[in-house]
Structures are given as structure tokens and as C-alpha cells.
Amino acid sequence: DGGITQSPKYLFRKEGQNVTLSCEQNLNHDAMYWYRQDPGQGLRLIYYSQIVNDFQKGDIAEGYSVSREKKESFPLTVTSAQKNPTAFYLCASSTQGQGQPQHFGDGTRLSIL
Amino acid sequence: QKEVEQDPGPLSVPEGAIVSLNCTYSNSAFQYFMWYRQYSRKGPELLMYTYSSGNKEDGRFTAQVDKSSKYISLFIRDSQPSDSATYLCAPLKAAGNKLTFGGGTRVLVKP
């Protein structure tokens, strides 16, 4: 079954700690994205990558970092510099080209201990 | 002002009724329009995808786009309790593939 797998489903972070969220896709998509969703708000773009070894900042990149070493994988690190990390994090992917729809994983909920 | 606006709801309807959802946007660069359905604690699922003004039908779902008034609608016919979810509209510019999401409308279909 093709799809996007995010892990873990729930994650807890202590103050001052970095944590990494995993996103893997087997859809053979070139482009991958990370979004943050807060209650009552729409999704906001953190980072995106259109090709391996290349990525761009989205609208709210501060306090986050990413890597794209493999086409299938796009991990997101929430650093201690992110002062309000509690949120639902969603990974998406799409094919290249104009107007391509994005397909989402089932998210990781990050909370602060 | 947000680029994409949706009434947060909740919109409560009886089973079998038509659900009518609306979304307005301010950026005329948006050319592609998507509707996603999101169940609680799950990722958004692509429901409808349209390009340019007009109607598109898929089963019980109809998407309408009016670019002249920057207005997008989604209609759900014969609504079921399983349609209870949050519906997100997400327009996309022709250049690049960065979606801009509305805040979503929560729908409750009561049996």
C-alpha cells in the first residue's frame, strides 16, 4: 500500500531538548512538506523540499530544521529554539509540476513535559 | 486579513441533508483549488481538486469555484454521520506548489 508514514504518533519533549519527527513516503513523490497545525488554525508551512539534498524555508521555519538525504525521507527536527512547539505536525508529499495536490500522513502530536 | 477564510462552525445538520461549505480568498494568483477532509487526530484527506471557475462533481460531493468573486464552495449531498469532520479549503498558486489553508469548518451530521 502506497502512502506516507509519520512516526511516532505522540511525542513528548522536555525543556531544552531537540526532538526529531520521522516522515517516510513510498509514493515515489519528488516533493515533500512539513506543516504545523494549531487548534482552530489552518495548516502553516514549516519547510519543503522539491528534490533530494535541497529544501526551502516555509512561513514559520524558525526553531526547526530538516534534511533530505533520500527521496523517501524528510525528517523534521524541533529544536530547543522553538519556544512554542506544542502542536500537531503533518508531513505531505506531491509529484512535481504545476498544481499538484499534496497527500498527507496521519501526523505526530508533540507536547511539552 | 487572512488570505483564505472559512467559517469555523460547527455546522450541524441532520442526516440526509445537504451540507454547504464556503471559502473566500483574497489572492487572485490562486489557480487550483482543493478541499480536504480531516477527521480528529488524523491527517487531511484530499476530497476534491479543481482548476478554474466552474463545477466539479464526484459522487456525493460537488465543488464550485467562482474566480470573479474569489469564492469556493463544497456541497455534500445525502450527508452521513461519517461525513462529520473538519473541511479545509486550500487554494494553490500556479507557480510553485505551496498550499495556503483556510482554518477549516467543522461539520456535525446528526443521525
CSV table of C-alpha atoms in Angstrom, one decimal:
chain,number,residue,atom,x,y,z
A,1,ASP,CA,0.0,0.0,0.0
A,2,GLY,CA,1.4,3.4,-1.0
A,3,GLY,CA,1.3,6.2,1.5
A,4,ILE,CA,3.0,8.5,3.9
A,5,THR,CA,4.1,7.2,7.3
A,6,GLN,CA,4.8,9.5,10.2
A,7,SER,CA,6.2,8.4,13.5
A,8,PRO,CA,5.8,8.5,16.4
A,9,LYS,CA,2.1,9.2,16.7
A,10,TYR,CA,2.7,11.0,20.0
A,11,LEU,CA,5.9,12.6,21.2
A,12,PHE,CA,6.9,14.4,24.4
A,13,ARG,CA,9.7,16.9,24.7
A,14,LYS,CA,11.5,18.2,27.8
A,15,GLU,CA,12.5,21.8,28.0
A,16,GLY,CA,15.8,22.4,26.2
A,17,GLN,CA,15.6,19.2,24.2
A,18,ASN,CA,15.7,18.6,20.5
A,19,VAL,CA,13.3,16.0,19.0
A,20,THR,CA,13.1,14.6,15.5
A,21,LEU,CA,9.9,13.6,13.8
A,22,SER,CA,10.0,11.0,11.1
A,23,CYS,CA,8.3,11.1,7.7
A,24,GLU,CA,8.6,8.4,5.1
A,25,GLN,CA,6.8,8.0,1.7
A,26,ASN,CA,6.7,5.2,-0.8
A,27,LEU,CA,4.7,7.1,-3.4
A,28,ASN,CA,7.8,8.0,-5.4
A,29,HIS,CA,7.0,11.7,-5.0
A,30,ASP,CA,9.7,14.2,-5.5
A,31,ALA,CA,8.3,17.0,-3.3
A,32,MET,CA,7.8,16.7,0.5
A,33,TYR,CA,6.5,19.2,3.0
A,34,TRP,CA,6.1,19.8,6.8
A,35,TYR,CA,3.2,21.7,8.3
A,36,ARG,CA,2.2,22.7,11.7
A,37,GLN,CA,-1.5,22.7,12.8
A,38,ASP,CA,-2.7,24.5,16.0
A,39,PRO,CA,-6.2,24.3,17.3
A,40,GLY,CA,-8.7,26.4,15.3
A,41,GLN,CA,-6.0,27.4,12.8
A,42,GLY,CA,-5.2,26.2,9.3
A,43,LEU,CA,-2.0,24.4,8.4
A,44,ARG,CA,1.1,26.5,8.3
A,45,LEU,CA,4.1,25.5,6.2
A,46,ILE,CA,7.4,25.0,8.0
A,47,TYR,CA,9.8,23.6,5.3
A,48,TYR,CA,9.5,22.0,1.9
A,49,SER,CA,11.8,20.1,-0.4
A,50,GLN,CA,11.3,19.7,-4.1
A,51,ILE,CA,14.4,17.4,-4.7
A,52,VAL,CA,16.9,15.4,-2.7
A,53,ASN,CA,19.6,17.5,-0.9
A,54,ASP,CA,17.6,20.7,-1.4
A,55,PHE,CA,15.0,22.3,0.8
A,56,GLN,CA,13.4,25.8,1.4
A,57,LYS,CA,12.0,27.6,4.4
A,58,GLY,CA,8.3,28.0,4.6
A,59,ASP,CA,6.4,30.6,6.5
A,60,ILE,CA,7.3,29.5,10.1
A,61,ALA,CA,10.8,27.9,9.8
A,62,GLU,CA,12.3,29.5,12.9
A,63,GLY,CA,13.2,26.9,15.5
A,64,TYR,CA,13.0,23.9,13.1
A,65,SER,CA,15.5,22.1,10.8
A,66,VAL,CA,15.2,19.5,8.1
A,67,SER,CA,17.3,17.2,5.9
A,68,ARG,CA,16.5,15.4,2.7
A,69,GLU,CA,19.2,12.8,2.1
A,70,LYS,CA,16.8,10.3,0.5
A,71,LYS,CA,13.8,10.8,-1.8
A,72,GLU,CA,11.6,8.7,0.5
A,73,SER,CA,12.5,10.5,3.8
A,74,PHE,CA,12.1,14.1,5.1
A,75,PRO,CA,12.7,14.2,8.9
A,76,LEU,CA,11.9,17.3,10.9
A,77,THR,CA,13.9,18.4,14.0
A,78,VAL,CA,12.1,20.6,16.5
A,79,THR,CA,15.0,22.4,18.3
A,80,SER,CA,15.1,24.0,21.7
A,81,ALA,CA,14.9,27.4,20.0
A,82,GLN,CA,11.3,26.7,19.1
A,83,LYS,CA,9.6,28.3,22.1
A,84,ASN,CA,6.1,27.0,21.5
A,85,PRO,CA,6.5,23.6,20.0
A,86,THR,CA,3.2,22.0,21.2
A,87,ALA,CA,1.2,21.3,18.0
A,88,PHE,CA,0.1,18.7,15.5
A,89,TYR,CA,2.8,18.2,12.9
A,90,LEU,CA,1.8,16.9,9.4
A,91,CYS,CA,4.0,15.7,6.6
A,92,ALA,CA,2.9,15.7,3.0
A,93,SER,CA,4.2,14.8,-0.5
A,94,SER,CA,3.4,15.5,-4.1
A,95,THR,CA,4.6,14.9,-7.6
A,96,GLN,CA,6.5,17.7,-9.4
A,97,GLY,CA,4.7,20.1,-11.7
A,98,GLN,CA,2.1,22.9,-11.5
A,99,GLY,CA,-0.9,22.5,-9.4
A,100,GLN,CA,-0.1,19.1,-8.0
A,101,PRO,CA,-2.2,18.1,-5.0
A,102,GLN,CA,-0.5,17.2,-1.8
A,103,HIS,CA,-1.2,13.9,0.2
A,104,PHE,CA,-0.8,13.8,3.9
A,105,GLY,CA,0.4,11.4,6.6
A,106,ASP,CA,-1.6,11.0,9.9
A,107,GLY,CA,0.6,13.4,11.9
A,108,THR,CA,2.6,13.5,15.1
A,109,ARG,CA,1.3,15.2,18.1
A,110,LEU,CA,4.1,16.9,20.1
A,111,SER,CA,3.7,18.0,23.7
A,112,ILE,CA,6.0,19.6,26.2
A,113,LEU,CA,6.6,17.9,29.5
B,1,GLN,CA,-6.6,39.8,6.8
B,2,LYS,CA,-6.0,36.1,6.1
B,3,GLU,CA,-5.5,35.0,2.5
B,4,VAL,CA,-8.1,32.2,2.9
B,5,GLU,CA,-11.1,32.5,5.2
B,6,GLN,CA,-13.6,29.8,6.4
B,7,ASP,CA,-16.4,30.0,9.0
B,8,PRO,CA,-15.1,27.7,11.8
B,9,GLY,CA,-18.6,26.4,12.6
B,10,PRO,CA,-19.6,24.0,13.9
B,11,LEU,CA,-22.2,23.4,11.2
B,12,SER,CA,-24.8,20.9,12.4
B,13,VAL,CA,-27.1,19.2,10.0
B,14,PRO,CA,-29.5,16.2,10.2
B,15,GLU,CA,-28.5,13.0,8.4
B,16,GLY,CA,-29.6,13.2,4.7
B,17,ALA,CA,-29.4,17.0,4.5
B,18,ILE,CA,-27.2,18.9,2.1
B,19,VAL,CA,-24.1,20.3,3.6
B,20,SER,CA,-23.0,23.6,2.2
B,21,LEU,CA,-19.4,24.9,2.9
B,22,ASN,CA,-17.9,28.1,1.8
B,23,CYS,CA,-14.4,29.6,1.5
B,24,THR,CA,-13.2,33.0,0.3
B,25,TYR,CA,-9.8,34.1,-0.7
B,26,SER,CA,-8.1,37.3,-1.5
B,27,ASN,CA,-5.1,36.4,-3.8
B,28,SER,CA,-6.0,36.4,-7.5
B,29,ALA,CA,-2.9,34.3,-8.1
B,30,PHE,CA,-4.6,31.2,-6.8
B,31,GLN,CA,-5.4,28.9,-9.8
B,32,TYR,CA,-6.0,25.5,-8.3
B,33,PHE,CA,-8.5,24.7,-5.5
B,34,MET,CA,-8.6,21.8,-3.2
B,35,TRP,CA,-10.9,20.6,-0.5
B,36,TYR,CA,-9.6,18.3,2.2
B,37,ARG,CA,-11.5,16.4,4.9
B,38,GLN,CA,-9.8,15.9,8.3
B,39,TYR,CA,-11.0,13.6,11.0
B,40,SER,CA,-10.0,14.2,14.6
B,41,ARG,CA,-6.3,13.2,15.2
B,42,LYS,CA,-5.8,12.3,11.5
B,43,GLY,CA,-4.1,13.9,8.5
B,44,PRO,CA,-6.1,15.8,5.9
B,45,GLU,CA,-7.5,13.6,3.1
B,46,LEU,CA,-7.9,15.1,-0.4
B,47,LEU,CA,-11.6,15.2,-1.4
B,48,MET,CA,-11.8,17.5,-4.4
B,49,TYR,CA,-9.4,19.2,-6.8
B,50,THR,CA,-10.4,21.8,-9.3
B,51,TYR,CA,-8.8,24.2,-11.7
B,52,SER,CA,-10.5,27.4,-12.9
B,53,SER,CA,-14.1,28.5,-12.4
B,54,GLY,CA,-17.0,26.1,-12.7
B,55,ASN,CA,-18.4,23.0,-11.1
B,56,LYS,CA,-16.9,19.5,-10.5
B,57,GLU,CA,-18.9,16.6,-9.2
B,58,ASP,CA,-17.6,13.4,-7.6
B,59,GLY,CA,-20.2,11.1,-6.1
B,60,ARG,CA,-22.0,13.0,-3.3
B,61,PHE,CA,-19.5,15.9,-3.5
B,62,THR,CA,-19.7,19.0,-5.7
B,63,ALA,CA,-17.1,21.7,-5.7
B,64,GLN,CA,-17.8,25.1,-7.2
B,65,VAL,CA,-15.3,27.8,-7.9
B,66,ASP,CA,-16.1,31.4,-8.8
B,67,LYS,CA,-12.9,33.2,-9.5
B,68,SER,CA,-14.5,36.5,-10.3
B,69,SER,CA,-15.8,36.8,-6.7
B,70,LYS,CA,-12.9,34.7,-5.2
B,71,TYR,CA,-15.5,32.3,-3.7
B,72,ILE,CA,-15.2,28.5,-3.4
B,73,SER,CA,-18.0,26.1,-2.3
B,74,LEU,CA,-18.3,22.4,-1.4
B,75,PHE,CA,-21.6,20.7,-1.3
B,76,ILE,CA,-22.2,17.3,0.3
B,77,ARG,CA,-25.5,15.6,-0.7
B,78,ASP,CA,-27.2,12.9,1.3
B,79,SER,CA,-24.9,13.6,4.3
B,80,GLN,CA,-24.0,10.7,6.6
B,81,PRO,CA,-22.7,10.7,10.2
B,82,SER,CA,-19.4,9.6,8.7
B,83,ASP,CA,-19.2,13.0,7.0
B,84,SER,CA,-18.7,14.6,10.4
B,85,ALA,CA,-15.2,16.1,10.2
B,86,THR,CA,-13.4,19.4,9.6
B,87,TYR,CA,-13.3,20.5,6.0
B,88,LEU,CA,-10.3,22.6,4.8
B,89,CYS,CA,-10.2,24.6,1.6
B,90,ALA,CA,-6.7,25.0,0.2
B,91,PRO,CA,-6.0,27.1,-2.9
B,92,LEU,CA,-2.7,26.9,-4.8
B,93,LYS,CA,-0.9,29.3,-7.0
B,94,ALA,CA,0.1,28.3,-10.5
B,95,ALA,CA,3.8,29.0,-9.7
B,96,GLY,CA,5.2,26.7,-7.1
B,97,ASN,CA,3.2,24.2,-5.0
B,98,LYS,CA,2.7,25.9,-1.7
B,99,LEU,CA,-0.8,25.3,-0.4
B,100,THR,CA,-2.5,28.1,1.6
B,101,PHE,CA,-5.1,26.6,4.0
B,102,GLY,CA,-8.2,28.1,5.5
B,103,GLY,CA,-8.8,27.4,9.2
B,104,GLY,CA,-11.4,24.8,8.4
B,105,THR,CA,-15.1,24.3,9.0
B,106,ARG,CA,-16.2,21.7,11.5
B,107,VAL,CA,-19.3,19.7,10.3
B,108,LEU,CA,-21.5,17.6,12.5
B,109,VAL,CA,-24.1,15.3,10.9
B,110,LYS,CA,-26.6,14.0,13.4
B,111,PRO,CA,-28.3,10.6,12.9
